[in-house]
Coordinates of C-alpha atoms and ligand atoms in Angstrom, one line a residue:
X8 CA -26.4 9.5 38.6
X9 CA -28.8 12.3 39.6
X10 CA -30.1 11.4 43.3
X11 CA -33.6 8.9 43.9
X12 CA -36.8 10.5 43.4
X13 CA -40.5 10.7 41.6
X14 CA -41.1 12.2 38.7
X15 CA -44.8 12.8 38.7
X16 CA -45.9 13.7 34.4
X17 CA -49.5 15.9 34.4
X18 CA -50.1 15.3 30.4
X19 CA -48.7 11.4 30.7
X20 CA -51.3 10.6 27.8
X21 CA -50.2 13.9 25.3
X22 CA -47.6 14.0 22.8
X23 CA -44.7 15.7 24.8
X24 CA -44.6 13.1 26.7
X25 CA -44.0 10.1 23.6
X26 CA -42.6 12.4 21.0
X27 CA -39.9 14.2 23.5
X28 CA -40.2 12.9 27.4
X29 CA -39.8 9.5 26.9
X30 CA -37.3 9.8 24.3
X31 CA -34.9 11.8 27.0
X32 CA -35.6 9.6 29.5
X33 CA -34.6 7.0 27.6
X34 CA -31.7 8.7 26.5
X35 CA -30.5 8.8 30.1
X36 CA -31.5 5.8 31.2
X37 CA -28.7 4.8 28.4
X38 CA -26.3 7.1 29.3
X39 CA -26.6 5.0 33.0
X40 CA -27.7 9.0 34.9
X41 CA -30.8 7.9 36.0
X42 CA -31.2 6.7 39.9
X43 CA -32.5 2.9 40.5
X44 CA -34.7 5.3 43.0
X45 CA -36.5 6.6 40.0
X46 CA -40.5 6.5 40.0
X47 CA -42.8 7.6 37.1
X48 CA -46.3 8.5 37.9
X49 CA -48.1 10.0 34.8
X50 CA -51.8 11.3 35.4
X51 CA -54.1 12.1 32.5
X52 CA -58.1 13.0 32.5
X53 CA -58.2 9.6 29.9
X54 CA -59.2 6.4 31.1
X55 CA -56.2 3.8 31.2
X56 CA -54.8 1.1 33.3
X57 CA -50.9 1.3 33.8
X58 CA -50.3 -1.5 32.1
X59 CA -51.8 0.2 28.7
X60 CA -50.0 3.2 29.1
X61 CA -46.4 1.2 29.5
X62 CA -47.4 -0.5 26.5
X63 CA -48.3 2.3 24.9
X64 CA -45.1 3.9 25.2
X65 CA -43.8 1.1 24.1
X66 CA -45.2 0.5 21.1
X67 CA -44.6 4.7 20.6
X68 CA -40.9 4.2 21.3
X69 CA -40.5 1.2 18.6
X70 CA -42.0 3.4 15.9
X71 CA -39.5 6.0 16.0
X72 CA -36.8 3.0 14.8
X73 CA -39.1 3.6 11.3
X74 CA -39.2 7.5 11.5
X75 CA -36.5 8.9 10.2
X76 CA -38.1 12.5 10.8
X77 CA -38.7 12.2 14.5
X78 CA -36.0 14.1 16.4
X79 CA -35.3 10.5 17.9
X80 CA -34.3 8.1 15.8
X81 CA -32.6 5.4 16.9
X82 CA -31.7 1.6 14.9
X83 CA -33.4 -0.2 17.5
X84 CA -34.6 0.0 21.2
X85 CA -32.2 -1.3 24.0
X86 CA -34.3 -3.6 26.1
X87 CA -32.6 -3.1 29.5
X88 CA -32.5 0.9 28.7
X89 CA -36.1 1.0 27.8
X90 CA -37.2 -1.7 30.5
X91 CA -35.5 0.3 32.8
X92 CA -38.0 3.0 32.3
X93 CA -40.9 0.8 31.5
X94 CA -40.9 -0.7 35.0
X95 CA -41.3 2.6 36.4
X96 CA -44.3 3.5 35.2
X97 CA -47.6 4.0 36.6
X98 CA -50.5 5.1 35.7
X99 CA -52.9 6.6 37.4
X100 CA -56.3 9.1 36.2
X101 CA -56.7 12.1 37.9
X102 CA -58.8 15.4 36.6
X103 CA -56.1 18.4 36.9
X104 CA -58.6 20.6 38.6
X105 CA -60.2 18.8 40.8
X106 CA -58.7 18.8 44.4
X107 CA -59.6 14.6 45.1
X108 CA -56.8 14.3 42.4
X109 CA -53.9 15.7 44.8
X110 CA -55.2 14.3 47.5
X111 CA -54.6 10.7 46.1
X112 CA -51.6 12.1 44.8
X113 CA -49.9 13.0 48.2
X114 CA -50.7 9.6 49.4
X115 CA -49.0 8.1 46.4
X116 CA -45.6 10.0 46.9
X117 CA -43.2 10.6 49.7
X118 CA -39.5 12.5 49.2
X119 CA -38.1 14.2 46.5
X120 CA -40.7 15.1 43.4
X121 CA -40.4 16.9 40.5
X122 CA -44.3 17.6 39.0
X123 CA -43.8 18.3 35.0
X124 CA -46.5 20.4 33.8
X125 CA -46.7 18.9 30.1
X126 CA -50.2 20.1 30.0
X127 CA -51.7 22.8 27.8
X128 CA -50.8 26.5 29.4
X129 CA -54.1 26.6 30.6
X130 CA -53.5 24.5 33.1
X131 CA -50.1 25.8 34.6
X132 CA -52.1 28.0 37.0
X133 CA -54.7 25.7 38.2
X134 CA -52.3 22.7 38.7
X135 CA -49.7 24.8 40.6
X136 CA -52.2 25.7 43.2
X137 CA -53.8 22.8 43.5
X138 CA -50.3 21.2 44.4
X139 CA -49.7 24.0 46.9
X140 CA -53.2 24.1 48.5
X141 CA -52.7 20.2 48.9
X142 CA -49.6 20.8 50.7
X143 CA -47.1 18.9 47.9
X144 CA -45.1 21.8 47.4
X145 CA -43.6 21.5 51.3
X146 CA -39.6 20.5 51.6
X147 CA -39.1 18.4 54.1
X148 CA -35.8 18.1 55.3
X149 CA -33.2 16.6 52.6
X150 CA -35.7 16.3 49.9
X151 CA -36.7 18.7 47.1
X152 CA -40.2 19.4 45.5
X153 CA -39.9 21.1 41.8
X154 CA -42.6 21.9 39.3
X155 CA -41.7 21.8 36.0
X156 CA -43.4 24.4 33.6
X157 CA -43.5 24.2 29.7
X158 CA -43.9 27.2 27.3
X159 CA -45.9 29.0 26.5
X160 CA -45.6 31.3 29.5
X161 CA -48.2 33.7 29.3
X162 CA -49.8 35.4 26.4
X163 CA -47.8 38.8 27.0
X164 CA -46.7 40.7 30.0
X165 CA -49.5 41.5 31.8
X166 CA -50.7 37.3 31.8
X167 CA -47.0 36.2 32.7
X168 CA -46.8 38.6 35.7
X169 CA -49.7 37.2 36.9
X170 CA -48.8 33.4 36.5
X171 CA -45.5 34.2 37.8
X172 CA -46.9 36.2 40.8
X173 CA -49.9 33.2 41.0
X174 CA -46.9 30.4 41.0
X175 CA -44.6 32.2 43.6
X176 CA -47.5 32.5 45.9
X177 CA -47.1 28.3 46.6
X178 CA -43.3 27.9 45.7
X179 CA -40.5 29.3 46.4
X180 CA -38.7 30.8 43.0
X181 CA -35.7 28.0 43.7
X182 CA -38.6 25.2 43.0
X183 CA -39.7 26.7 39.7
X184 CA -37.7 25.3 36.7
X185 CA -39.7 27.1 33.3
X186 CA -37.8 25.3 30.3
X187 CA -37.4 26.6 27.3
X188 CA -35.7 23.9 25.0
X189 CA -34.0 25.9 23.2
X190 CA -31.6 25.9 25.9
X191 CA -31.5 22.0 25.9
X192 CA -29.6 22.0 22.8
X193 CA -25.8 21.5 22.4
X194 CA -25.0 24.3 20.5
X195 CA -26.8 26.9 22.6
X196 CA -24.5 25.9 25.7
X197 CA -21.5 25.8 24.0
X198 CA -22.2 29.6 22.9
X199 CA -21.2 30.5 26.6
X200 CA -17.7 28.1 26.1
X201 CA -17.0 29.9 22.6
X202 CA -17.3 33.5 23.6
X203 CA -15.2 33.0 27.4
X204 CA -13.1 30.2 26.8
X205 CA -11.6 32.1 23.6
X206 CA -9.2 35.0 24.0
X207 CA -9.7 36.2 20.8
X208 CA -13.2 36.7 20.2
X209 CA -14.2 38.6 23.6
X210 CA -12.2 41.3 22.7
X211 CA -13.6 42.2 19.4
X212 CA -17.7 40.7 20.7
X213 CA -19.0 44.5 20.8
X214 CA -20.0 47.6 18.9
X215 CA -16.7 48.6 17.8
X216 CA -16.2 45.8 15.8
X217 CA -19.4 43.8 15.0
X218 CA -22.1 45.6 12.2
X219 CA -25.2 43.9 13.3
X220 CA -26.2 40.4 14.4
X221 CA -28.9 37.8 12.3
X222 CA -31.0 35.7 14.7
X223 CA -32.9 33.2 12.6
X224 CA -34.9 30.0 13.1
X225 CA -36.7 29.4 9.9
X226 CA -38.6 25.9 9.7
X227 CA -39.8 24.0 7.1
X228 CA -43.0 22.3 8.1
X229 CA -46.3 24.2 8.6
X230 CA -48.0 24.6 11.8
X231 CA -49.4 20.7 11.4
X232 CA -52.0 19.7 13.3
X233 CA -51.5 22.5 16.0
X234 CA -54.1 25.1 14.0
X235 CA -56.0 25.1 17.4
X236 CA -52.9 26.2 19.4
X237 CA -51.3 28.1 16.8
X238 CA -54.4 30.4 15.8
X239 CA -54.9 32.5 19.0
X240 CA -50.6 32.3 19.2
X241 CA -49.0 33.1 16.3
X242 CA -44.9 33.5 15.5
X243 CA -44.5 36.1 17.8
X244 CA -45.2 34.7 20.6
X245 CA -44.6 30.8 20.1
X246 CA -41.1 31.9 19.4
X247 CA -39.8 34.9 20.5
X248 CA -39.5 36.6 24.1
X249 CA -38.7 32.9 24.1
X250 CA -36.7 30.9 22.0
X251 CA -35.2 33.6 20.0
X252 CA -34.5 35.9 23.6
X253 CA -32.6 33.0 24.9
X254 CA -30.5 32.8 21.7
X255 CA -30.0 36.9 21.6
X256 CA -29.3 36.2 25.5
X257 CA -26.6 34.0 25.0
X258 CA -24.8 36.0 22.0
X259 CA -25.5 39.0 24.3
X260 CA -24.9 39.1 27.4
X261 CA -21.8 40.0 29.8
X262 CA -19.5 37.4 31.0
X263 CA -21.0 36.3 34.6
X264 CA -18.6 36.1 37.2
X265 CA -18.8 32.3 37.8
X266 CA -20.6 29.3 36.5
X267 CA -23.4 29.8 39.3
X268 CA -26.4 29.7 38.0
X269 CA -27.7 33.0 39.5
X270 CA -24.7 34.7 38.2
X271 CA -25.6 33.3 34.9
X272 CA -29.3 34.3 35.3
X273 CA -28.3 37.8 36.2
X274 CA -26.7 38.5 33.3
X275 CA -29.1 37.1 30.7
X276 CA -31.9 39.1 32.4
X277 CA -30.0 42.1 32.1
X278 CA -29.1 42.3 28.7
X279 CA -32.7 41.2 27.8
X280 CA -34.0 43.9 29.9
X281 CA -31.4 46.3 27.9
X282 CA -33.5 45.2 24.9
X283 CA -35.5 48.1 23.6
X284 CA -39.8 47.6 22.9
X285 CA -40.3 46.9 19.5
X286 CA -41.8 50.1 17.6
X287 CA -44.2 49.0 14.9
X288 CA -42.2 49.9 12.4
X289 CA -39.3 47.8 13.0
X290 CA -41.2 44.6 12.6
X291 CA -42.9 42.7 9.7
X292 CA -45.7 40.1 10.5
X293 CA -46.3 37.4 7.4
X294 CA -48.5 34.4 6.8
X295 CA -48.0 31.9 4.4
X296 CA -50.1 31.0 1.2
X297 CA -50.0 28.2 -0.7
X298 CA -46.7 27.4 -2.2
X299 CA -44.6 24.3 -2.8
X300 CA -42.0 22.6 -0.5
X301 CA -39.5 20.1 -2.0
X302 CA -41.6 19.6 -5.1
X303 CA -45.0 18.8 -3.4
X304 CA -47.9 21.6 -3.5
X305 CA -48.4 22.4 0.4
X306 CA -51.7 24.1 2.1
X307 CA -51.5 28.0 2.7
X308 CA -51.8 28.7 6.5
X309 CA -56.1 29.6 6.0
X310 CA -56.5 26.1 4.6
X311 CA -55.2 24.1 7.3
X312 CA -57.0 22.5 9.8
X313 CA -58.2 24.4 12.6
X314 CA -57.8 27.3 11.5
X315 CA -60.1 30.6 10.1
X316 CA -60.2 31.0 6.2
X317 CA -60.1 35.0 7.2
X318 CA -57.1 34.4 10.2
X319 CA -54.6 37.2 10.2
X320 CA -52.5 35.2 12.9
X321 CA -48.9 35.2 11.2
X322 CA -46.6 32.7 10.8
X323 CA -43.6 34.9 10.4
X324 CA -42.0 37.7 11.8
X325 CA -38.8 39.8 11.6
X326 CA -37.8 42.4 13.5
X327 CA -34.9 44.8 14.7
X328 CA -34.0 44.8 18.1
X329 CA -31.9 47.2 20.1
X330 CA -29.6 46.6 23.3
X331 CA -28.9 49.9 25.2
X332 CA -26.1 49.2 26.7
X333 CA -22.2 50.0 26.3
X334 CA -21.7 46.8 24.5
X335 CA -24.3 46.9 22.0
X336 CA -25.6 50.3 21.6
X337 CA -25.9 50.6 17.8
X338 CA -25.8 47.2 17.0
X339 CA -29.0 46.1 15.5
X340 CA -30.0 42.6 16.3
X341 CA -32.3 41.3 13.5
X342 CA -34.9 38.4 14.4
X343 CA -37.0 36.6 11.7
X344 CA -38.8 33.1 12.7
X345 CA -41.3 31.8 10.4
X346 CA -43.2 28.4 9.1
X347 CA -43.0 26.6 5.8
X348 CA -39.4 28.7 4.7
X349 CA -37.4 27.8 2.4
X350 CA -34.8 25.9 4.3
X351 CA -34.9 25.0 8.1
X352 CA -32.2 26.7 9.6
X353 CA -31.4 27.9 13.2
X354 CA -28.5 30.3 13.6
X355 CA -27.1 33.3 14.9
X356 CA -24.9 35.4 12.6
X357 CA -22.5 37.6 13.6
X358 CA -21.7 40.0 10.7
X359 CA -18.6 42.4 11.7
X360 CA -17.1 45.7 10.7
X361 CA -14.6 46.0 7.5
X362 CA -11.4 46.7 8.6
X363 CA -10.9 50.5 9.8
X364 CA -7.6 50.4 7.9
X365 CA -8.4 51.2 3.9
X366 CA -5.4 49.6 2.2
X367 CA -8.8 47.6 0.9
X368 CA -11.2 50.1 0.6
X369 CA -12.8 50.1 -2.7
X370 CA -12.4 46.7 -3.4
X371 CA -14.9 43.8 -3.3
X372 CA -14.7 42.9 0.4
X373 CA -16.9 40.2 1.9
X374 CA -18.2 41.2 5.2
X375 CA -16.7 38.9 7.9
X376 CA -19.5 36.8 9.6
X377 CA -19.1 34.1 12.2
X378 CA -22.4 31.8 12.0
X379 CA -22.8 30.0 14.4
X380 CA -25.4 26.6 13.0
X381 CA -27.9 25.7 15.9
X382 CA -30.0 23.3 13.4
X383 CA -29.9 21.2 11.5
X384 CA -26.1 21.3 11.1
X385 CA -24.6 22.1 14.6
X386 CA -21.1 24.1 14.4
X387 CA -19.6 27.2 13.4
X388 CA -18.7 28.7 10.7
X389 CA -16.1 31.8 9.2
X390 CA -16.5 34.1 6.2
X391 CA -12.9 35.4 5.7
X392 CA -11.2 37.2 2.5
X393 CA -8.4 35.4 1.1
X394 CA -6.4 36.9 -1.8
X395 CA -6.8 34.8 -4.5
X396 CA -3.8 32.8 -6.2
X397 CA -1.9 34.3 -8.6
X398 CA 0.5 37.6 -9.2
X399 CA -2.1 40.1 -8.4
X400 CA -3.7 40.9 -5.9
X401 CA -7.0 40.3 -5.9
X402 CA -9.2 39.2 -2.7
X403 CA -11.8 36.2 -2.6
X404 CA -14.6 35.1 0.0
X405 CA -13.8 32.2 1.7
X406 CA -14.9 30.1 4.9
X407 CA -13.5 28.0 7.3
X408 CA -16.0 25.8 9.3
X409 CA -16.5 22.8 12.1
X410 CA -19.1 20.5 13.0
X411 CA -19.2 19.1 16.5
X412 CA -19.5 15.6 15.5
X413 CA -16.0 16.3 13.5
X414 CA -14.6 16.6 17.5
X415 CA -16.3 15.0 19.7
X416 CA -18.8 11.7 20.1
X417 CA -22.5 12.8 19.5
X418 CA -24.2 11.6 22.3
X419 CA -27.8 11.2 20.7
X420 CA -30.3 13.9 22.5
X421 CA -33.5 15.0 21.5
X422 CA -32.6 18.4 23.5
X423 CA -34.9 17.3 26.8
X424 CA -31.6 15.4 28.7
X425 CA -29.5 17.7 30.0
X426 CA -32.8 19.9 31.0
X427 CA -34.2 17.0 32.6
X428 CA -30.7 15.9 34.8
X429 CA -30.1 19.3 35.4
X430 CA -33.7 19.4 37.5
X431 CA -33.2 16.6 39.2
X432 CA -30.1 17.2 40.6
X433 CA -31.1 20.7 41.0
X434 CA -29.1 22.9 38.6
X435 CA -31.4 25.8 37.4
X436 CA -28.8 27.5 35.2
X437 CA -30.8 26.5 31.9
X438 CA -34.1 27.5 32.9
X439 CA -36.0 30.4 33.0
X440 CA -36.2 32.7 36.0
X441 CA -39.2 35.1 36.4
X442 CA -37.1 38.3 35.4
X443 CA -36.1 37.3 32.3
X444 CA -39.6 35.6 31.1
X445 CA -41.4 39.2 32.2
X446 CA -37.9 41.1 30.2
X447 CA -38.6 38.7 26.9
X448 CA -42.5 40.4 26.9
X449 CA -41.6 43.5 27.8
X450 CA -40.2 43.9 24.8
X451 CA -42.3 42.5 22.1
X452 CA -45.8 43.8 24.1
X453 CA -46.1 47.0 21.9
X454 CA -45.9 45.1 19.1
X455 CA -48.8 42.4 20.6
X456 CA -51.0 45.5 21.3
X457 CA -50.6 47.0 17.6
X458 CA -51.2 43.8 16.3
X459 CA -53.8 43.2 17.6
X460 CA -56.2 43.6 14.6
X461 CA -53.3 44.4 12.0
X462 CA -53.5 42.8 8.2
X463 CA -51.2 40.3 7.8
X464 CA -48.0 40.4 4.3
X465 CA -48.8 36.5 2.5
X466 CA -45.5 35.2 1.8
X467 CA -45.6 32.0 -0.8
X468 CA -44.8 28.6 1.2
X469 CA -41.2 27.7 0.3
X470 CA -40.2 30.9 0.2
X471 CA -37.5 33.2 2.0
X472 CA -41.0 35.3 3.8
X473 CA -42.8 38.2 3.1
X474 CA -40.8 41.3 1.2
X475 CA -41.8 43.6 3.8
X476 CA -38.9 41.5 5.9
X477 CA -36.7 42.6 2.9
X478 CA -37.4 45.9 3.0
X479 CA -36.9 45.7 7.0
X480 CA -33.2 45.6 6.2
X481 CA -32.9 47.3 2.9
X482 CA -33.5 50.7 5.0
X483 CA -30.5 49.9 7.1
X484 CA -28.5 49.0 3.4
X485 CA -28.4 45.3 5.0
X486 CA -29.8 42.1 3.7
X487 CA -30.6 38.9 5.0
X488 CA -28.7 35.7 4.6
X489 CA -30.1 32.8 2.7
X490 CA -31.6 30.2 4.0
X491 CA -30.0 27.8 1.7
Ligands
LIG528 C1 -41.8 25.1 19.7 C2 -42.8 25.9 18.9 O1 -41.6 25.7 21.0 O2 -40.6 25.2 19.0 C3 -43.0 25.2 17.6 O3 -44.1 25.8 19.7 C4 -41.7 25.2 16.9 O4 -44.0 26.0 16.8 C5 -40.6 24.5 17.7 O5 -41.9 24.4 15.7 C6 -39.2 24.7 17.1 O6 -38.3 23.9 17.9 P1 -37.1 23.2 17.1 O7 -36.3 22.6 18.3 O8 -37.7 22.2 16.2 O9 -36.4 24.2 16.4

């Protein structure tokens, strides 16, 4: 069980906290990790007694038992697990900027807290002050005091420096846990326990054997009803010196020396600082138009709420990536994330180099890739060449795969779990440290500045993106892998 404390939610009335907060507590709570020393205090600007936001929640957590599309999905509600959580809650209205709000709030807490920031970016800055200037940030003696901070982390390099350097000025870097949730999920862990715990894969995980590497996370849904978020954001940065860095991280870096988290931490920061700035040219930015997704005619991205008719934001992007270091150098990392694809699919792909013997030169050989699924299916899988039955000698691609659930009991997760236990009994390992977040802009902030009032390639909704992202690896006599 993690160890007695409050967990205080700014943003208790928004949607993180029903669709994914709850859900994960929940989760726990099930699992039997949570302490009977656990307190909830939400705070919200809205006006609501606690009584209506437990019920609330409530009512939010029985409707997932009928959505078969929410992340969490479960047959029914456990009474005790959900009660467990229900009878922590409280409730209490508080304006995020105004300083009377902390003040109530110290008198309401004592011990260990962790503040989650599920509030909109804009608010990171103000709210860590506040708690700092009120004094809530102070460890007494046995107890901890951790802020919590959501993505997005700044809007490029200069903007995350200066929340970083705003932040550190009223905690310590120890108290700061930035998620990213891609980390929360299984299969991204597990990368780590693949690549070490294998003897014959480290050997061959570098330049002399692997061609290039495919980081994708194509989705299938539009941007929804985010058009307000998602205007002024746009691909690049909603996904990747995040979400896609911590995958290229994770495939990439050196083995740390231990399992402590700042040996972890050290390396991923220093093979994303090894990542080149993205020239120009190595990138393609698409939006997409009207198109059809599993049969039904779907909005392009102008039409959607929220959004300008004349918006060049994109909703894709590829690019190439370099690592300059002695592993990688010459291995191109590819990235492409976009909206309304033709499959959803999260993977990385490891493509490697034929064989330098020839005895098959000339022939038809398949490239050997290991794919390793992130979502929706979560596993691994091999491209091999086989020779084909029969008395000649002729080859033929074949794969050899796993799913996780074919080994082990699934525990269900909606990816917030492990993240959540791992902050309250202090473990930063998945979260984001300040280096890394600056090293993940860093590299895409050329392309932020050129892009600034650059036209946009349309790519049809339902499709595989725009044909410039084609083109990206045609040069390089690559192609992508399909999404379906
Ligand atoms: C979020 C982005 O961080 O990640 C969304 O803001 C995106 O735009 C989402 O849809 C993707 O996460 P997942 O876990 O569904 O792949």
């Amino acid at each position: 069980k993690a160890p007695a404390c409050t967990l205080v939610i700014f943003g208790a009335a928004g949607d993180l906290t029903k669709r994914l907060l709850m859900p994960a507590l929940y989760n726990l709570a099930s699992d039997g990790l949570l302490p009977d020393g656990l307190k909830i205090l939400g705070i919200d600007h809205n006006d609501r007694t606690t009584e209506q936001w437990r019920d609330d929640l409530s009512q939010t957590m029985q409707s997932f038992t009928q959505d078969r599309t929410s992340e969490f999905h479960p047959d029914s509600i456990d009474p005790d697990h959900w009660g467990f959580i229900r009878e922590r809650l409280n409730f209490t209205k508080g304006d995020f900027e105004a300083a009377d709000t902390y003040q109530r709030l110290g008198h309401a807490i004592s011990g260990s807290v962790i503040f989650y920031l599920a509030v909109s970016a804009r608010f990171f800055g103000p709210v860590v002050d506040h708690l700092g200037t009120a004094g809530l940030l102070k460890e007494d003696e046995g107890a901890f005091r951790r802020v919590v901070i959501e993505k997005p982390f700044g809007t490029d390099l200069a903007s995350a420096q200066a929340l970083n350097a705003r932040i550190l000025k009223q905690a310590d870097e120890s108290q700061v846990f930035r998620i990213d949730h891609f980390l929360g999920k299984e299969t991204v862990q597990s990368i780590m326990a693949l690549r070490f715990a294998n003897g014959m894969l480290e050997p061959i995980w570098n330049a002399h054997h692997i061609d290039h590497v495919q980081i994708t996370a194509a989705e299938t849904i539009g941007v929804e009803e985010r058009g307000a978020f998602y205007e002024p954001t746009g691909a690049l940065r909603d996904m990747v010196p995040n979400h896609l860095f911590q995958l290229l991280s994770m495939v990439a870096m050196e083995p740390p020396g231990s399992f402590d988290a700042e040996d972890i931490r050290n390396e991923k920061a220093r093979v994303e600082e090894a990542v080149r700035p993205v020239a120009p040219d190595h990138a393609v930015r698409g939006q997409y138009a009207a198109g059809e997704e599993q049969g039904r005619s779907v909005l392009g991205y102008r039409e959607e709420d929220n959004v300008s008719q004349l918006s060049c934001t994109e909703t894709y992007v590829a690019l190439k990536l370099s690592v300059e270091n002695p592993r990688w150098s010459g291995v191109p990392f590819y990235l492409r994330t976009g909206k309304r694809m033709a499959g959803r699919l999260t993977e990385i792909a490891v493509h490697f180099k034929p064989p330098s013997h020839g005895l098959f030169a000339g022939t038809d050989l398949a490239p050997n890739i290991m794919r390793l699924h992130i979502d929706p299916e979560q596993g691994l899988s091999t491209q091999w060449n086989a020779k084909r039955p029969g008395p000649e000698m002729h080859l033929g691609a074949v794969t050899s795969s796993f799913r996780f659930g074919d080994f082990f009991a699934e525990t269900p997760s909606v990816g917030y779990e492990t993240l959540f236990y791992d902050c309250m009994v202090g473990d930063p390992t998945l979260f984001q440290r300040a280096d890394a977040i600056e090293a993940g802009w860093a590299a895409v902030d050329p392309l932020i500045q050129a892009w600034a009032d650059a036209p946009v390639e349309a790519y049809a909704a339902g499709s595989d993106g725009p044909a410039g992202a084609d083109a990206l690896l045609a040069r390089d006599g690559r192609a992508w892998l399909p999404l379906k």
